[in-house]
């Protein structure tokens, strides 16, 4: 007897999306296999954190490329970018991962080195929409990254706390349970400053960017960089180097 079960519209789109991504990866020769991909997701701050991390890597004299946008990323754009990064002989690639791109399987099959979450702010979304949005974000952390970085202060932290990096899992925030702890912060008219502690290391980071969320974004970038074994002084230098254009 033939199996007459039909795929739903969502399942069909999922399969087509994955097939397209696999074809693109094959076409470019799977350049991501030779790169360390740092993917940052979250409702806000993805681009800022990505630029902080990129500047930190530059300050650490690590060859790095960046593809950062608050908008969705097309699979064709992502894979061409990865190919260009490979040709440029970079080590690290910093990429923002919006929910729409994750839901569309744009990142399917990529070897994610580090996955980080800035925050999860569902805003005016209904319960079902919030659940779907969170599920899309969670896809990044289900891709077996070596390193996972999570916002300990976020209200939805319990929904993500089960995700672990294969080699390291770090949290950041003002909570006393955070690995990268925000001990003190101050906002200026044209900048922001935060005192951070990680284990027995205490250091200060500062940016020309201002606003309360910036404190969390700096801590997120610092946590990612710490997982990459970047020294605190270099982290502070990199964060200070970034200015929005």
Coordinates of C-alpha atoms in Angstrom, one line a residue:
X1 CA 0.0 0.0 0.0
X2 CA 1.4 3.4 -1.0
X3 CA 2.2 6.0 1.6
X4 CA -0.1 8.9 0.6
X5 CA 1.0 11.2 3.4
X6 CA 1.7 14.7 2.2
X7 CA 4.1 17.2 3.5
X8 CA 2.7 20.4 5.0
X9 CA 3.6 23.7 3.4
X10 CA 6.1 24.4 6.2
X11 CA 7.8 21.1 5.8
X12 CA 8.0 21.6 2.0
X13 CA 9.6 25.0 2.5
X14 CA 12.0 23.5 5.0
X15 CA 13.2 20.8 2.7
X16 CA 13.5 23.2 -0.2
X17 CA 15.5 25.7 2.0
X18 CA 17.9 23.0 3.1
X19 CA 18.3 21.6 -0.4
X20 CA 19.2 25.1 -1.6
X21 CA 21.7 25.7 1.2
X22 CA 23.4 22.3 0.5
X23 CA 23.6 23.1 -3.2
X24 CA 25.2 26.5 -2.4
X25 CA 27.7 25.0 0.0
X26 CA 28.7 22.4 -2.5
X27 CA 28.9 25.0 -5.3
X28 CA 31.4 27.1 -3.3
X29 CA 33.4 24.0 -2.1
X30 CA 32.3 24.2 1.6
X31 CA 34.5 27.1 2.6
X32 CA 33.0 27.2 6.1
X33 CA 34.9 24.1 7.0
X34 CA 38.1 26.1 7.1
X35 CA 36.6 29.0 9.0
X36 CA 35.5 29.7 12.6
X37 CA 32.0 31.0 12.5
X38 CA 30.8 33.2 15.3
X39 CA 27.0 33.7 15.0
X40 CA 25.1 36.2 17.1
X41 CA 21.3 36.1 17.4
X42 CA 18.8 38.0 19.6
X43 CA 16.0 40.5 19.2
X44 CA 18.2 43.6 19.5
X45 CA 21.9 44.4 19.5
X46 CA 23.1 41.7 17.1
X47 CA 24.9 44.1 14.9
X48 CA 26.5 46.0 17.7
X49 CA 27.8 42.9 19.4
X50 CA 29.0 41.6 16.1
X51 CA 31.0 44.8 15.4
X52 CA 32.4 44.7 19.0
X53 CA 33.6 41.1 18.5
X54 CA 35.1 42.0 15.0
X55 CA 37.0 44.9 16.5
X56 CA 38.3 42.8 19.4
X57 CA 39.6 40.2 16.9
X58 CA 41.3 42.9 14.9
X59 CA 42.9 44.2 18.1
X60 CA 44.1 40.7 18.8
X61 CA 45.6 40.6 15.3
X62 CA 43.3 37.8 14.2
X63 CA 42.2 37.8 10.6
X64 CA 38.4 38.3 10.6
X65 CA 35.5 39.2 8.4
X66 CA 32.0 40.4 9.3
X67 CA 28.5 40.1 7.9
X68 CA 26.2 42.1 10.2
X69 CA 22.7 43.3 9.7
X70 CA 19.5 43.6 11.7
X71 CA 17.6 42.3 8.7
X72 CA 17.4 38.8 7.3
X73 CA 20.3 37.3 5.4
X74 CA 19.8 35.4 2.1
X75 CA 21.5 32.0 1.7
X76 CA 23.1 33.1 -1.6
X77 CA 24.6 36.2 0.1
X78 CA 25.8 34.2 3.1
X79 CA 27.6 31.5 1.1
X80 CA 29.2 33.9 -1.3
X81 CA 30.4 35.9 1.7
X82 CA 31.9 32.7 3.3
X83 CA 33.6 31.9 0.0
X84 CA 35.1 35.5 -0.2
X85 CA 36.2 35.2 3.5
X86 CA 37.9 31.9 2.7
X87 CA 39.7 33.4 -0.3
X88 CA 40.9 36.3 1.9
X89 CA 42.4 33.7 4.3
X90 CA 40.6 34.9 7.4
X91 CA 40.3 32.8 10.5
X92 CA 37.1 34.1 12.1
X93 CA 33.8 35.1 10.5
X94 CA 31.4 37.1 12.6
X95 CA 27.8 36.9 11.4
X96 CA 24.4 38.1 12.7
X97 CA 21.7 35.4 12.7
X98 CA 18.2 36.9 12.6
X99 CA 15.2 34.7 13.5
X100 CA 13.9 34.8 9.9
X101 CA 17.1 33.5 8.5
X102 CA 17.4 30.7 11.1
X103 CA 13.7 29.7 10.5
X104 CA 14.4 29.6 6.7
X105 CA 17.4 27.2 7.4
X106 CA 19.9 29.7 5.9
X107 CA 22.5 28.4 8.3
X108 CA 21.7 24.7 7.9
X109 CA 24.7 22.4 7.9
X110 CA 27.2 25.1 8.8
X111 CA 29.9 24.3 11.4
X112 CA 29.1 26.9 14.0
X113 CA 32.1 27.6 16.3
X114 CA 30.4 30.1 18.7
X115 CA 26.7 30.8 19.1
X116 CA 25.6 33.8 21.2
X117 CA 22.3 35.4 22.3
X118 CA 22.0 39.1 23.0
X119 CA 18.4 39.2 24.3
X120 CA 14.9 37.9 23.6
X121 CA 12.3 40.6 23.6
X122 CA 9.0 39.3 22.1
X123 CA 7.3 42.7 22.6
X124 CA 3.8 42.7 21.3
X125 CA 3.9 39.1 20.0
X126 CA 1.1 36.8 21.0
X127 CA 1.9 33.6 22.9
X128 CA 2.0 31.4 19.8
X129 CA 4.1 33.9 17.9
X130 CA 6.5 34.2 20.8
X131 CA 6.9 30.4 21.0
X132 CA 7.6 30.2 17.2
X133 CA 10.1 33.1 17.4
X134 CA 11.9 31.5 20.4
X135 CA 12.0 28.2 18.5
X136 CA 13.6 29.9 15.5
X137 CA 16.3 31.5 17.7
X138 CA 16.9 28.1 19.4
X139 CA 17.8 26.5 16.1
X140 CA 21.2 28.2 16.3
X141 CA 22.0 26.5 19.6
X142 CA 20.9 23.1 18.3
X143 CA 23.7 23.1 15.7
X144 CA 26.3 21.7 18.1
X145 CA 28.5 24.9 18.4
X146 CA 31.8 24.5 20.3
X147 CA 30.9 27.6 22.4
X148 CA 27.6 28.9 23.6
X149 CA 27.1 32.3 25.2
X150 CA 23.8 33.2 26.9
X151 CA 22.3 36.3 28.6
X152 CA 21.8 35.3 32.2
X153 CA 19.7 38.4 32.9
X154 CA 17.2 37.7 30.1
X155 CA 13.7 36.8 31.2
X156 CA 13.7 33.9 28.7
X157 CA 17.1 32.5 29.9
X158 CA 15.4 29.4 31.4
X159 CA 14.1 28.5 27.9
X160 CA 17.7 28.5 26.6
X161 CA 19.7 27.3 29.7
X162 CA 19.6 23.7 28.5
X163 CA 21.8 24.5 25.4
X164 CA 25.5 23.8 26.0
X165 CA 28.6 24.3 23.9
X166 CA 30.6 21.2 23.1
X167 CA 33.7 22.7 24.8
X168 CA 32.4 25.7 26.7
X169 CA 29.2 27.5 27.9
X170 CA 29.4 31.0 29.3
X171 CA 26.7 33.4 30.6
X172 CA 26.9 37.1 31.1
X173 CA 24.9 39.7 33.0
X174 CA 24.5 41.5 36.3
X175 CA 23.2 38.3 38.0
X176 CA 25.6 36.9 40.5
X177 CA 25.4 33.6 38.7
X178 CA 26.9 35.0 35.5
X179 CA 30.3 33.8 34.3
X180 CA 31.0 37.3 32.8
X181 CA 29.5 39.5 35.6
X182 CA 28.7 43.1 35.2
X183 CA 29.8 44.6 38.6
X184 CA 29.3 48.2 37.9
X185 CA 28.1 50.4 35.0
X186 CA 27.8 54.0 34.1
X187 CA 26.3 55.9 31.3
X188 CA 27.6 59.2 29.9
X189 CA 26.2 61.6 27.4
X190 CA 28.5 60.2 24.8
X191 CA 29.4 56.8 26.0
X192 CA 29.1 54.0 28.4
X193 CA 31.4 52.1 30.8
X194 CA 31.2 48.8 32.6
X195 CA 33.3 47.0 35.2
X196 CA 33.4 43.2 34.4
X197 CA 34.7 40.2 36.3
X198 CA 35.4 36.8 35.0
X199 CA 36.8 34.4 37.6
X200 CA 39.6 36.3 39.3
X201 CA 40.0 38.7 36.5
X202 CA 38.5 42.2 36.8
X203 CA 38.6 44.7 33.9
X204 CA 36.8 47.8 32.6
X205 CA 35.3 48.2 29.1
X206 CA 34.1 51.5 27.6
X207 CA 32.4 52.6 24.4
X208 CA 31.5 55.8 22.7
X209 CA 28.0 54.3 22.2
X210 CA 25.5 55.1 24.9
X211 CA 22.3 53.6 26.3
X212 CA 21.5 51.0 29.0
X213 CA 21.5 48.1 26.6
X214 CA 25.0 48.9 25.6
X215 CA 26.3 47.6 28.9
X216 CA 24.8 44.2 28.2
X217 CA 26.2 44.2 24.6
X218 CA 29.7 44.9 25.8
X219 CA 29.4 42.1 28.3
X220 CA 28.2 39.7 25.6
X221 CA 31.1 40.6 23.3
X222 CA 33.5 40.2 26.2
X223 CA 32.2 36.8 27.0
X224 CA 32.5 35.7 23.4
X225 CA 36.1 37.0 23.2
X226 CA 37.0 35.4 26.5
X227 CA 35.8 32.0 25.1
X228 CA 38.3 32.7 22.2
X229 CA 41.1 33.2 24.8
X230 CA 41.4 36.9 24.1
X231 CA 43.1 38.9 26.9
X232 CA 41.0 41.5 28.9
X233 CA 43.2 44.4 27.8
X234 CA 42.7 43.5 24.1
X235 CA 38.9 43.1 24.7
X236 CA 38.8 46.6 26.1
X237 CA 40.8 48.0 23.2
X238 CA 38.6 46.3 20.6
X239 CA 35.3 47.5 22.2
X240 CA 36.7 51.1 22.5
X241 CA 37.7 51.0 18.8
X242 CA 34.1 50.5 17.5
X243 CA 32.2 53.6 16.5
X244 CA 28.8 53.5 14.7
X245 CA 28.9 55.1 11.2

